[in-house]
CSV table of N, CA and C in Angstrom, one decimal:
chain,number,residue,atom,x,y,z
A,22,MET,N,-53.9,189.7,-26.9
A,22,MET,CA,-52.6,190.3,-27.3
A,22,MET,C,-51.5,189.4,-26.8
A,23,SER,N,-50.4,189.5,-27.5
A,23,SER,CA,-49.3,188.6,-27.1
A,23,SER,C,-48.1,189.4,-26.6
A,24,ARG,N,-47.2,188.7,-25.9
A,24,ARG,CA,-46.0,189.4,-25.4
A,24,ARG,C,-44.9,189.2,-26.4
A,25,ALA,N,-43.9,190.1,-26.3
A,25,ALA,CA,-42.8,190.0,-27.3
A,25,ALA,C,-41.5,190.4,-26.6
A,26,ILE,N,-40.4,189.9,-27.2
A,26,ILE,CA,-39.1,190.4,-26.9
A,26,ILE,C,-38.6,191.1,-28.1
A,27,PHE,N,-38.2,192.3,-28.0
A,27,PHE,CA,-37.6,193.1,-29.1
A,27,PHE,C,-36.1,193.1,-28.8
A,28,LEU,N,-35.3,192.5,-29.7
A,28,LEU,CA,-33.9,192.4,-29.6
A,28,LEU,C,-33.1,193.3,-30.5
A,29,ASP,N,-32.1,193.9,-30.0
A,29,ASP,CA,-31.1,194.5,-30.9
A,29,ASP,C,-30.3,193.3,-31.5
A,30,ARG,N,-29.6,193.4,-32.5
A,30,ARG,CA,-28.9,192.3,-33.1
A,30,ARG,C,-27.4,192.3,-32.8
A,31,ASP,N,-26.7,193.3,-33.4
A,31,ASP,CA,-25.2,193.3,-33.2
A,31,ASP,C,-24.9,193.7,-31.8
A,32,GLY,N,-24.1,192.9,-31.1
A,32,GLY,CA,-23.7,193.2,-29.7
A,32,GLY,C,-24.7,192.6,-28.7
A,33,THR,N,-25.8,192.1,-29.2
A,33,THR,CA,-26.8,191.5,-28.3
A,33,THR,C,-26.9,190.0,-28.6
A,34,ILE,N,-27.1,189.6,-29.8
A,34,ILE,CA,-27.2,188.2,-30.2
A,34,ILE,C,-25.9,187.7,-30.8
A,35,ASN,N,-25.3,188.6,-31.6
A,35,ASN,CA,-24.0,188.2,-32.2
A,35,ASN,C,-22.9,189.3,-31.8
A,36,GLU,N,-21.7,188.9,-32.0
A,36,GLU,CA,-20.6,189.9,-31.7
A,36,GLU,C,-20.7,191.1,-32.6
A,37,ASP,N,-20.5,192.2,-32.0
A,37,ASP,CA,-20.5,193.5,-32.8
A,37,ASP,C,-19.1,193.7,-33.3
A,38,VAL,N,-18.9,193.4,-34.6
A,38,VAL,CA,-17.6,193.5,-35.3
A,38,VAL,C,-17.5,194.7,-36.2
A,39,GLY,N,-18.3,195.7,-35.9
A,39,GLY,CA,-18.4,196.8,-36.9
A,39,GLY,C,-19.6,196.5,-37.8
A,40,PHE,N,-19.6,197.1,-38.9
A,40,PHE,CA,-20.7,196.9,-39.9
A,40,PHE,C,-20.6,195.5,-40.4
A,41,ILE,N,-21.6,194.7,-40.1
A,41,ILE,CA,-21.6,193.3,-40.5
A,41,ILE,C,-22.7,193.0,-41.6
A,42,TRP,N,-22.3,192.5,-42.7
A,42,TRP,CA,-23.2,192.2,-43.8
A,42,TRP,C,-22.7,190.9,-44.5
A,43,SER,N,-21.8,190.2,-43.9
A,43,SER,CA,-21.4,189.0,-44.6
A,43,SER,C,-21.3,187.8,-43.5
A,44,ALA,N,-21.6,186.6,-44.0
A,44,ALA,CA,-21.7,185.5,-43.1
A,44,ALA,C,-20.3,185.2,-42.4
A,45,GLU,N,-19.2,185.6,-43.1
A,45,GLU,CA,-17.9,185.3,-42.5
A,45,GLU,C,-17.6,186.0,-41.2
A,46,LYS,N,-18.3,187.1,-41.0
A,46,LYS,CA,-18.1,187.9,-39.8
A,46,LYS,C,-19.0,187.5,-38.6
A,47,LEU,N,-20.0,186.6,-38.9
A,47,LEU,CA,-21.0,186.3,-37.9
A,47,LEU,C,-20.4,185.3,-36.8
A,48,VAL,N,-20.5,185.8,-35.6
A,48,VAL,CA,-20.1,185.0,-34.4
A,48,VAL,C,-21.2,185.2,-33.4
A,49,PHE,N,-21.9,184.2,-32.9
A,49,PHE,CA,-22.9,184.3,-31.9
A,49,PHE,C,-22.2,184.5,-30.5
A,50,ILE,N,-22.8,185.4,-29.7
A,50,ILE,CA,-22.3,185.6,-28.4
A,50,ILE,C,-22.6,184.3,-27.6
A,51,PRO,N,-21.7,183.8,-26.8
A,51,PRO,CA,-22.0,182.6,-26.1
A,51,PRO,C,-23.3,182.7,-25.2
A,52,GLY,N,-24.1,181.7,-25.3
A,52,GLY,CA,-25.3,181.6,-24.6
A,52,GLY,C,-26.5,182.3,-25.3
A,53,SER,N,-26.3,183.0,-26.4
A,53,SER,CA,-27.4,183.7,-27.0
A,53,SER,C,-28.4,182.7,-27.7
A,54,ILE,N,-27.9,181.7,-28.3
A,54,ILE,CA,-28.8,180.7,-28.9
A,54,ILE,C,-29.7,180.1,-27.8
A,55,GLU,N,-29.1,179.6,-26.7
A,55,GLU,CA,-29.9,179.1,-25.7
A,55,GLU,C,-30.9,180.1,-25.1
A,56,ALA,N,-30.5,181.3,-25.0
A,56,ALA,CA,-31.4,182.4,-24.5
A,56,ALA,C,-32.6,182.6,-25.4
A,57,LEU,N,-32.4,182.6,-26.7
A,57,LEU,CA,-33.5,182.8,-27.6
A,57,LEU,C,-34.4,181.6,-27.5
A,58,ARG,N,-33.9,180.4,-27.4
A,58,ARG,CA,-34.8,179.2,-27.2
A,58,ARG,C,-35.7,179.3,-26.0
A,59,MET,N,-35.1,179.8,-24.9
A,59,MET,CA,-35.8,179.9,-23.7
A,59,MET,C,-36.9,181.0,-23.8
A,60,LEU,N,-36.5,182.1,-24.4
A,60,LEU,CA,-37.5,183.2,-24.5
A,60,LEU,C,-38.6,183.0,-25.4
A,61,GLN,N,-38.4,182.2,-26.5
A,61,GLN,CA,-39.5,182.0,-27.5
A,61,GLN,C,-40.6,181.1,-26.9
A,62,LYS,N,-40.3,180.5,-25.8
A,62,LYS,CA,-41.4,179.6,-25.3
A,62,LYS,C,-42.6,180.5,-24.7
A,63,ASP,N,-42.3,181.7,-24.3
A,63,ASP,CA,-43.3,182.6,-23.7
A,63,ASP,C,-43.5,183.9,-24.5
A,64,TYR,N,-42.6,184.2,-25.4
A,64,TYR,CA,-42.7,185.5,-26.1
A,64,TYR,C,-42.4,185.3,-27.6
A,65,GLN,N,-43.0,186.2,-28.4
A,65,GLN,CA,-42.7,186.3,-29.8
A,65,GLN,C,-41.3,187.0,-29.9
A,66,LEU,N,-40.5,186.6,-30.8
A,66,LEU,CA,-39.2,187.3,-30.9
A,66,LEU,C,-39.1,188.2,-32.1
A,67,PHE,N,-38.7,189.4,-31.9
A,67,PHE,CA,-38.5,190.4,-33.0
A,67,PHE,C,-37.1,191.0,-32.9
A,68,ILE,N,-36.5,191.4,-34.0
A,68,ILE,CA,-35.3,192.1,-34.0
A,68,ILE,C,-35.5,193.5,-34.5
A,69,ILE,N,-35.0,194.5,-33.8
A,69,ILE,CA,-35.1,195.9,-34.3
A,69,ILE,C,-33.6,196.3,-34.3
A,70,THR,N,-33.1,196.7,-35.5
A,70,THR,CA,-31.7,197.1,-35.7
A,70,THR,C,-31.5,198.3,-36.5
A,71,ASN,N,-30.7,199.2,-36.0
A,71,ASN,CA,-30.3,200.3,-36.9
A,71,ASN,C,-29.2,199.8,-37.8
A,72,GLN,N,-29.3,200.1,-39.1
A,72,GLN,CA,-28.3,199.6,-40.0
A,72,GLN,C,-27.8,200.8,-40.8
A,73,SER,N,-27.1,201.7,-40.1
A,73,SER,CA,-26.7,203.0,-40.7
A,73,SER,C,-25.6,202.7,-41.8
A,74,GLY,N,-25.0,201.6,-41.8
A,74,GLY,CA,-24.1,201.2,-42.9
A,74,GLY,C,-24.7,201.3,-44.3
A,75,ILE,N,-26.0,201.1,-44.3
A,75,ILE,CA,-26.7,201.2,-45.6
A,75,ILE,C,-26.7,202.7,-46.0
A,76,GLY,N,-27.1,203.5,-45.1
A,76,GLY,CA,-27.2,205.0,-45.3
A,76,GLY,C,-25.9,205.6,-45.6
A,77,LYS,N,-24.8,205.1,-45.0
A,77,LYS,CA,-23.5,205.6,-45.2
A,77,LYS,C,-22.8,205.1,-46.5
A,78,GLY,N,-23.5,204.1,-47.1
A,78,GLY,CA,-22.9,203.6,-48.4
A,78,GLY,C,-21.8,202.5,-48.1
A,79,ILE,N,-21.7,202.0,-46.9
A,79,ILE,CA,-20.7,201.0,-46.6
A,79,ILE,C,-21.1,199.6,-47.2
A,80,PHE,N,-22.4,199.3,-47.1
A,80,PHE,CA,-22.9,198.2,-47.8
A,80,PHE,C,-24.3,198.5,-48.3
A,81,SER,N,-24.8,197.7,-49.2
A,81,SER,CA,-26.1,198.0,-49.9
A,81,SER,C,-27.2,197.4,-49.1
A,82,GLU,N,-28.4,197.9,-49.3
A,82,GLU,CA,-29.6,197.3,-48.7
A,82,GLU,C,-29.7,195.8,-49.2
A,83,GLU,N,-29.4,195.5,-50.4
A,83,GLU,CA,-29.4,194.2,-50.9
A,83,GLU,C,-28.4,193.3,-50.1
A,84,ASP,N,-27.2,193.8,-49.8
A,84,ASP,CA,-26.2,193.1,-49.0
A,84,ASP,C,-26.8,192.8,-47.6
A,85,PHE,N,-27.5,193.8,-47.0
A,85,PHE,CA,-28.1,193.6,-45.7
A,85,PHE,C,-29.2,192.5,-45.8
A,86,LEU,N,-30.1,192.6,-46.8
A,86,LEU,CA,-31.2,191.6,-46.9
A,86,LEU,C,-30.7,190.2,-47.1
A,87,LYS,N,-29.6,190.1,-47.9
A,87,LYS,CA,-29.0,188.8,-48.1
A,87,LYS,C,-28.4,188.2,-46.8
A,88,PHE,N,-27.7,189.1,-46.1
A,88,PHE,CA,-27.2,188.6,-44.8
A,88,PHE,C,-28.3,188.3,-43.8
A,89,ASN,N,-29.3,189.2,-43.8
A,89,ASN,CA,-30.4,189.0,-42.8
A,89,ASN,C,-31.1,187.6,-43.1
A,90,ASN,N,-31.3,187.3,-44.4
A,90,ASN,CA,-31.9,186.0,-44.8
A,90,ASN,C,-31.0,184.9,-44.2
A,91,TYR,N,-29.7,185.0,-44.4
A,91,TYR,CA,-28.8,183.9,-43.9
A,91,TYR,C,-28.9,183.8,-42.4
A,92,PHE,N,-28.9,185.0,-41.7
A,92,PHE,CA,-29.0,185.0,-40.3
A,92,PHE,C,-30.3,184.3,-39.7
A,93,ILE,N,-31.4,184.7,-40.3
A,93,ILE,CA,-32.7,184.1,-39.9
A,93,ILE,C,-32.8,182.7,-40.2
A,94,ASN,N,-32.3,182.2,-41.3
A,94,ASN,CA,-32.3,180.8,-41.7
A,94,ASN,C,-31.3,180.0,-40.8
A,95,LEU,N,-30.2,180.6,-40.4
A,95,LEU,CA,-29.3,179.9,-39.5
A,95,LEU,C,-30.0,179.8,-38.1
A,96,LEU,N,-30.7,180.8,-37.6
A,96,LEU,CA,-31.4,180.6,-36.4
A,96,LEU,C,-32.4,179.6,-36.5
A,97,LYS,N,-33.1,179.4,-37.6
A,97,LYS,CA,-34.1,178.4,-37.8
A,97,LYS,C,-33.5,177.0,-37.6
A,98,THR,N,-32.2,176.8,-38.0
A,98,THR,CA,-31.6,175.5,-37.8
A,98,THR,C,-31.4,175.2,-36.3
A,99,TYR,N,-31.5,176.2,-35.5
A,99,TYR,CA,-31.4,176.0,-34.0
A,99,TYR,C,-32.8,176.0,-33.4
A,100,ASP,N,-33.8,175.9,-34.3
A,100,ASP,CA,-35.3,175.9,-33.9
A,100,ASP,C,-35.6,177.2,-33.2
A,101,ILE,N,-35.1,178.3,-33.7
A,101,ILE,CA,-35.4,179.6,-33.2
A,101,ILE,C,-36.2,180.4,-34.3
A,102,HIS,N,-37.3,180.9,-33.9
A,102,HIS,CA,-38.2,181.6,-34.9
A,102,HIS,C,-38.2,183.1,-34.6
A,103,ILE,N,-37.7,183.9,-35.5
A,103,ILE,CA,-37.8,185.4,-35.3
A,103,ILE,C,-39.0,185.8,-36.1
A,104,ARG,N,-39.9,186.4,-35.5
A,104,ARG,CA,-41.2,186.7,-36.1
A,104,ARG,C,-41.0,187.8,-37.2
A,105,GLN,N,-40.2,188.7,-37.0
A,105,GLN,CA,-40.0,189.8,-37.9
A,105,GLN,C,-38.7,190.5,-37.6
A,106,VAL,N,-37.9,190.9,-38.6
A,106,VAL,CA,-36.8,191.8,-38.4
A,106,VAL,C,-37.1,193.1,-39.0
A,107,TYR,N,-37.0,194.1,-38.1
A,107,TYR,CA,-37.3,195.5,-38.5
A,107,TYR,C,-35.9,196.2,-38.6
A,108,TYR,N,-35.6,196.9,-39.6
A,108,TYR,CA,-34.3,197.6,-39.7
A,108,TYR,C,-34.5,199.0,-40.2
A,109,CYS,N,-33.7,199.9,-39.7
A,109,CYS,CA,-33.6,201.3,-40.2
A,109,CYS,C,-32.4,201.4,-41.0
A,110,PRO,N,-32.6,201.8,-42.3
A,110,PRO,CA,-31.4,201.9,-43.2
A,110,PRO,C,-30.8,203.3,-43.2
A,111,HIS,N,-31.3,204.1,-42.3
A,111,HIS,CA,-30.9,205.5,-42.4
A,111,HIS,C,-29.7,205.8,-41.4
A,112,THR,N,-29.1,207.0,-41.5
A,112,THR,CA,-28.1,207.4,-40.5
A,112,THR,C,-28.8,208.3,-39.4
A,113,LYS,N,-28.2,208.4,-38.3
A,113,LYS,CA,-28.8,209.3,-37.3
A,113,LYS,C,-29.1,210.7,-37.8
A,114,GLU,N,-28.2,211.2,-38.6
A,114,GLU,CA,-28.4,212.5,-39.2
A,114,GLU,C,-29.6,212.7,-40.1
A,115,ASP,N,-30.1,211.6,-40.6
A,115,ASP,CA,-31.3,211.7,-41.4
A,115,ASP,C,-32.6,212.0,-40.7
A,116,ARG,N,-32.5,211.8,-39.3
A,116,ARG,CA,-33.7,212.2,-38.5
A,116,ARG,C,-35.0,211.5,-39.0
A,117,CYS,N,-34.9,210.3,-39.3
A,117,CYS,CA,-36.1,209.6,-39.8
A,117,CYS,C,-37.0,209.1,-38.7
A,118,LYS,N,-38.1,208.6,-39.0
A,118,LYS,CA,-39.1,208.1,-38.0
A,118,LYS,C,-38.7,206.7,-37.4
A,119,CYS,N,-37.8,206.0,-38.0
A,119,CYS,CA,-37.6,204.6,-37.6
A,119,CYS,C,-36.2,204.4,-36.9
A,120,TYR,N,-35.4,205.4,-36.8
A,120,TYR,CA,-34.0,205.2,-36.2
A,120,TYR,C,-34.2,205.1,-34.7
A,121,LYS,N,-33.7,204.1,-34.1
A,121,LYS,CA,-33.8,203.9,-32.6
A,121,LYS,C,-33.0,205.1,-32.0
A,122,PRO,N,-33.6,205.8,-31.0
A,122,PRO,CA,-34.6,205.2,-30.0
A,122,PRO,C,-36.0,205.4,-30.3
A,123,SER,N,-36.4,205.7,-31.5
A,123,SER,CA,-37.8,205.8,-31.9
A,123,SER,C,-38.4,204.4,-31.7
A,124,PRO,N,-39.6,204.4,-31.1
A,124,PRO,CA,-40.3,203.1,-31.0
A,124,PRO,C,-41.2,202.8,-32.2
A,125,TYR,N,-40.9,203.4,-33.3
A,125,TYR,CA,-41.7,203.2,-34.5
A,125,TYR,C,-42.0,201.7,-34.8
A,126,PHE,N,-40.9,200.9,-34.8
A,126,PHE,CA,-41.1,199.5,-35.2
A,126,PHE,C,-41.8,198.7,-34.1
A,127,MET,N,-41.7,199.2,-32.8
A,127,MET,CA,-42.4,198.5,-31.8
A,127,MET,C,-43.9,198.7,-32.0
A,128,PHE,N,-44.3,200.0,-32.3
A,128,PHE,CA,-45.7,200.3,-32.6
A,128,PHE,C,-46.2,199.5,-33.8
A,129,LYS,N,-45.3,199.3,-34.8
A,129,LYS,CA,-45.7,198.6,-36.0
A,129,LYS,C,-46.0,197.1,-35.6
A,130,ALA,N,-45.1,196.5,-34.7
A,130,ALA,CA,-45.3,195.1,-34.3
A,130,ALA,C,-46.6,195.0,-33.4
A,131,GLU,N,-46.9,196.1,-32.7
A,131,GLU,CA,-48.1,196.1,-31.9
A,131,GLU,C,-49.3,196.0,-32.8
A,132,GLU,N,-49.3,196.8,-33.9
A,132,GLU,CA,-50.4,196.8,-34.9
A,132,GLU,C,-50.4,195.5,-35.7
A,133,ASP,N,-49.3,195.1,-36.2
A,133,ASP,CA,-49.3,194.0,-37.2
A,133,ASP,C,-49.4,192.6,-36.5
A,134,TYR,N,-48.9,192.5,-35.3
A,134,TYR,CA,-48.9,191.2,-34.6
A,134,TYR,C,-49.7,191.1,-33.3
A,135,GLY,N,-50.4,192.2,-33.0
A,135,GLY,CA,-51.1,192.1,-31.7
A,135,GLY,C,-50.3,192.1,-30.5
A,136,VAL,N,-49.1,192.7,-30.5
A,136,VAL,CA,-48.2,192.7,-29.3
A,136,VAL,C,-48.7,193.7,-28.3
A,137,ASP,N,-48.7,193.2,-27.0
A,137,ASP,CA,-49.0,194.1,-25.9
A,137,ASP,C,-47.6,194.6,-25.4
A,138,LEU,N,-47.4,195.9,-25.7
A,138,LEU,CA,-46.1,196.5,-25.4
A,138,LEU,C,-45.9,196.6,-23.9
A,139,ARG,N,-46.9,196.7,-23.1
A,139,ARG,CA,-46.7,196.8,-21.6
A,139,ARG,C,-46.2,195.5,-21.0
A,140,GLU,N,-46.5,194.4,-21.8
A,140,GLU,CA,-46.1,193.1,-21.3
A,140,GLU,C,-44.8,192.6,-22.0
A,141,SER,N,-44.2,193.5,-22.8
A,141,SER,CA,-43.0,193.1,-23.6
A,141,SER,C,-41.7,193.7,-23.1
A,142,TRP,N,-40.6,193.2,-23.7
A,142,TRP,CA,-39.3,193.6,-23.3
A,142,TRP,C,-38.5,194.0,-24.5
A,143,VAL,N,-37.5,194.9,-24.2
A,143,VAL,CA,-36.5,195.3,-25.2
A,143,VAL,C,-35.2,194.9,-24.5
A,144,ILE,N,-34.3,194.2,-25.3
A,144,ILE,CA,-33.0,193.8,-24.9
A,144,ILE,C,-32.0,194.3,-25.8
A,145,GLY,N,-31.0,195.1,-25.3
A,145,GLY,CA,-30.0,195.6,-26.2
A,145,GLY,C,-28.8,196.2,-25.5
A,146,ASP,N,-27.7,196.5,-26.2
A,146,ASP,CA,-26.5,196.9,-25.7
A,146,ASP,C,-26.2,198.4,-25.9
A,147,HIS,N,-27.2,199.2,-26.2
A,147,HIS,CA,-27.1,200.6,-26.4
A,147,HIS,C,-28.1,201.4,-25.5
A,148,PRO,N,-27.7,202.5,-25.0
A,148,PRO,CA,-28.7,203.3,-24.3
A,148,PRO,C,-30.0,203.6,-25.1
A,149,HIS,N,-29.9,203.7,-26.4
A,149,HIS,CA,-31.1,204.0,-27.2
A,149,HIS,C,-32.1,202.8,-27.2
A,150,ASP,N,-31.6,201.6,-26.9
A,150,ASP,CA,-32.5,200.4,-26.8
A,150,ASP,C,-33.4,200.6,-25.5
A,151,VAL,N,-32.8,201.1,-24.4
A,151,VAL,CA,-33.5,201.3,-23.2
A,151,VAL,C,-34.5,202.4,-23.4
A,152,GLU,N,-34.1,203.5,-24.0
A,152,GLU,CA,-34.9,204.7,-24.3
A,152,GLU,C,-36.1,204.3,-25.2
A,153,MET,N,-35.9,203.5,-26.2
A,153,MET,CA,-36.9,203.0,-27.0
A,153,MET,C,-38.0,202.3,-26.2
A,154,ALA,N,-37.6,201.4,-25.4
A,154,ALA,CA,-38.5,200.6,-24.5
A,154,ALA,C,-39.3,201.6,-23.7
A,155,HIS,N,-38.7,202.5,-23.1
A,155,HIS,CA,-39.3,203.5,-22.2
A,155,HIS,C,-40.4,204.3,-23.0
A,156,ARG,N,-40.1,204.7,-24.2
A,156,ARG,CA,-41.0,205.5,-25.0
A,156,ARG,C,-42.2,204.7,-25.5
A,157,ALA,N,-42.0,203.4,-25.5
A,157,ALA,CA,-43.1,202.5,-26.0
A,157,ALA,C,-43.9,201.9,-24.8
A,158,GLY,N,-43.4,202.2,-23.6
A,158,GLY,CA,-44.1,201.6,-22.4
A,158,GLY,C,-43.8,200.2,-22.1
A,159,ALA,N,-42.6,199.7,-22.6
A,159,ALA,CA,-42.2,198.3,-22.4
A,159,ALA,C,-41.1,198.3,-21.3
A,160,HIS,N,-40.8,197.1,-20.9
A,160,HIS,CA,-39.7,196.8,-20.0
A,160,HIS,C,-38.4,196.7,-20.8
A,161,SER,N,-37.2,196.9,-20.0
A,161,SER,CA,-36.0,196.8,-20.8
A,161,SER,C,-34.9,196.1,-19.9
A,162,VAL,N,-34.0,195.5,-20.7
A,162,VAL,CA,-32.8,194.9,-20.1
A,162,VAL,C,-31.6,195.5,-20.9
A,163,TYR,N,-30.7,196.1,-20.2
A,163,TYR,CA,-29.5,196.7,-20.8
A,163,TYR,C,-28.4,195.7,-20.7
A,164,LEU,N,-27.7,195.3,-21.8
A,164,LEU,CA,-26.7,194.3,-21.8
A,164,LEU,C,-25.3,194.9,-21.8
A,165,LEU,N,-24.4,194.3,-21.1
A,165,LEU,CA,-23.0,194.7,-21.0
A,165,LEU,C,-22.1,194.1,-22.1
A,166,THR,N,-22.7,193.3,-23.0
A,166,THR,CA,-22.0,192.8,-24.2
A,166,THR,C,-21.9,193.9,-25.2
A,167,GLY,N,-21.3,193.7,-26.4
A,167,GLY,CA,-21.2,194.6,-27.4
A,167,GLY,C,-20.7,196.0,-26.9
A,168,HIS,N,-21.4,197.0,-27.1
A,168,HIS,CA,-21.1,198.4,-26.7
A,168,HIS,C,-21.6,198.7,-25.3
A,169,GLY,N,-22.2,197.7,-24.7
A,169,GLY,CA,-22.9,198.0,-23.4
A,169,GLY,C,-22.0,198.5,-22.3
A,170,ALA,N,-20.9,197.8,-22.0
A,170,ALA,CA,-20.1,198.3,-20.9
A,170,ALA,C,-19.5,199.7,-21.2
A,171,LYS,N,-19.1,199.9,-22.4
A,171,LYS,CA,-18.6,201.2,-22.8
A,171,LYS,C,-19.5,202.4,-22.7
A,172,HIS,N,-20.8,202.1,-23.0
A,172,HIS,CA,-21.8,203.2,-23.0
A,172,HIS,C,-22.7,203.2,-21.7
A,173,ARG,N,-22.4,202.4,-20.7
A,173,ARG,CA,-23.3,202.3,-19.6
A,173,ARG,C,-23.6,203.6,-18.9
A,174,LYS,N,-22.6,204.5,-18.8
A,174,LYS,CA,-22.8,205.8,-18.1
A,174,LYS,C,-23.6,206.7,-18.9
A,175,GLU,N,-23.9,206.4,-20.2
A,175,GLU,CA,-24.8,207.3,-21.0
A,175,GLU,C,-26.3,206.9,-20.9
A,176,ILE,N,-26.6,206.0,-20.1
A,176,ILE,CA,-28.0,205.6,-20.0
A,176,ILE,C,-28.8,206.7,-19.3
A,177,SER,N,-29.8,207.3,-20.0
A,177,SER,CA,-30.6,208.4,-19.5
A,177,SER,C,-31.9,207.9,-18.8
A,178,VAL,N,-32.3,206.7,-19.2
A,178,VAL,CA,-33.5,206.1,-18.6
A,178,VAL,C,-33.1,204.8,-17.9
A,179,GLU,N,-33.5,204.7,-16.7
A,179,GLU,CA,-33.1,203.5,-16.0
A,179,GLU,C,-33.8,202.2,-16.5
A,180,PRO,N,-33.0,201.2,-16.9
A,180,PRO,CA,-33.6,199.9,-17.4
A,180,PRO,C,-34.1,199.1,-16.2
A,181,ASP,N,-35.0,198.2,-16.5
A,181,ASP,CA,-35.5,197.3,-15.4
A,181,ASP,C,-34.4,196.5,-14.9
A,182,PHE,N,-33.5,196.0,-15.8
A,182,PHE,CA,-32.3,195.2,-15.4
A,182,PHE,C,-31.1,195.6,-16.2
A,183,ILE,N,-30.0,195.3,-15.7
A,183,ILE,CA,-28.7,195.3,-16.4
A,183,ILE,C,-28.2,193.9,-16.3
A,184,ALA,N,-27.8,193.3,-17.4
A,184,ALA,CA,-27.3,191.9,-17.4
A,184,ALA,C,-26.0,191.8,-18.2
A,185,GLU,N,-25.3,190.8,-17.8
A,185,GLU,CA,-24.0,190.6,-18.4
A,185,GLU,C,-24.1,190.1,-19.9
A,186,ASP,N,-25.1,189.4,-20.2
A,186,ASP,CA,-25.3,188.9,-21.6
A,186,ASP,C,-26.7,188.5,-21.8
A,187,LEU,N,-27.1,188.1,-23.0
A,187,LEU,CA,-28.4,187.7,-23.4
A,187,LEU,C,-28.9,186.6,-22.5
A,188,TYR,N,-28.1,185.6,-22.3
A,188,TYR,CA,-28.5,184.4,-21.5
A,188,TYR,C,-29.0,184.9,-20.1
A,189,ARG,N,-28.2,185.7,-19.4
A,189,ARG,CA,-28.6,186.2,-18.1
A,189,ARG,C,-29.8,187.1,-18.2
A,190,ALA,N,-30.0,187.8,-19.2
A,190,ALA,CA,-31.2,188.6,-19.4
A,190,ALA,C,-32.4,187.7,-19.5
A,191,ALA,N,-32.3,186.6,-20.3
A,191,ALA,CA,-33.4,185.7,-20.4
A,191,ALA,C,-33.8,185.1,-19.1
A,192,VAL,N,-32.8,184.7,-18.3
A,192,VAL,CA,-33.1,184.2,-16.9
A,192,VAL,C,-33.8,185.2,-16.1
A,193,LEU,N,-33.4,186.5,-16.1
A,193,LEU,CA,-34.0,187.5,-15.4
A,193,LEU,C,-35.5,187.7,-15.8
A,194,ILE,N,-35.7,187.8,-17.1
A,194,ILE,CA,-37.0,188.1,-17.6
A,194,ILE,C,-38.0,186.9,-17.2
A,195,LEU,N,-37.5,185.7,-17.4
A,195,LEU,CA,-38.4,184.5,-17.2
A,195,LEU,C,-38.6,184.3,-15.7
A,196,SER,N,-37.9,184.9,-14.8
A,196,SER,CA,-38.1,184.8,-13.4
A,196,SER,C,-38.8,186.0,-12.8
A,197,THR,N,-39.2,186.9,-13.7
A,197,THR,CA,-39.9,188.2,-13.2
A,197,THR,C,-41.4,188.0,-13.4
A,198,ASN,N,-42.1,188.6,-12.5
A,198,ASN,CA,-43.6,188.5,-12.5
A,198,ASN,C,-44.3,189.7,-12.9
A,199,TYR,N,-43.7,190.6,-13.8
A,199,TYR,CA,-44.4,191.7,-14.3
A,199,TYR,C,-44.1,191.9,-15.8
């Protein structure tokens, strides 16, 4: 079994500018590219993202897929390989099986890619990212980028670490022995 890093996208890797589905709005958070390079040496990289803008009709699933393709190909130009992007196109009110904090996609990666969830990490800027990790038996790093600082008091499950940004999260993970 392999180890993985499950990353939120908006507010974790790139700036959260609201509903993002076009390349013109994409701005990487400083240090995130280097962090991904560091992490992929020891972990498979996955993105798990709630995309309620699809369910709300703000943008189409086709818009999302087009942007996602651009995003993944841009990361490849930096020699970063994202194994899979899992996305939930529903709204919170839909109460579907894949909306974070559900660990549905983590279990899917466990099954499809042989991921050992106990040896894996979730990194994100929302309390639901930490809760998702907890539900799957994985470790977590809560980021203060994106919505992180604003929602810090809403964390109901204690993360393994709280980090200022993805780069600092990578350093913490890579220096940890569990």
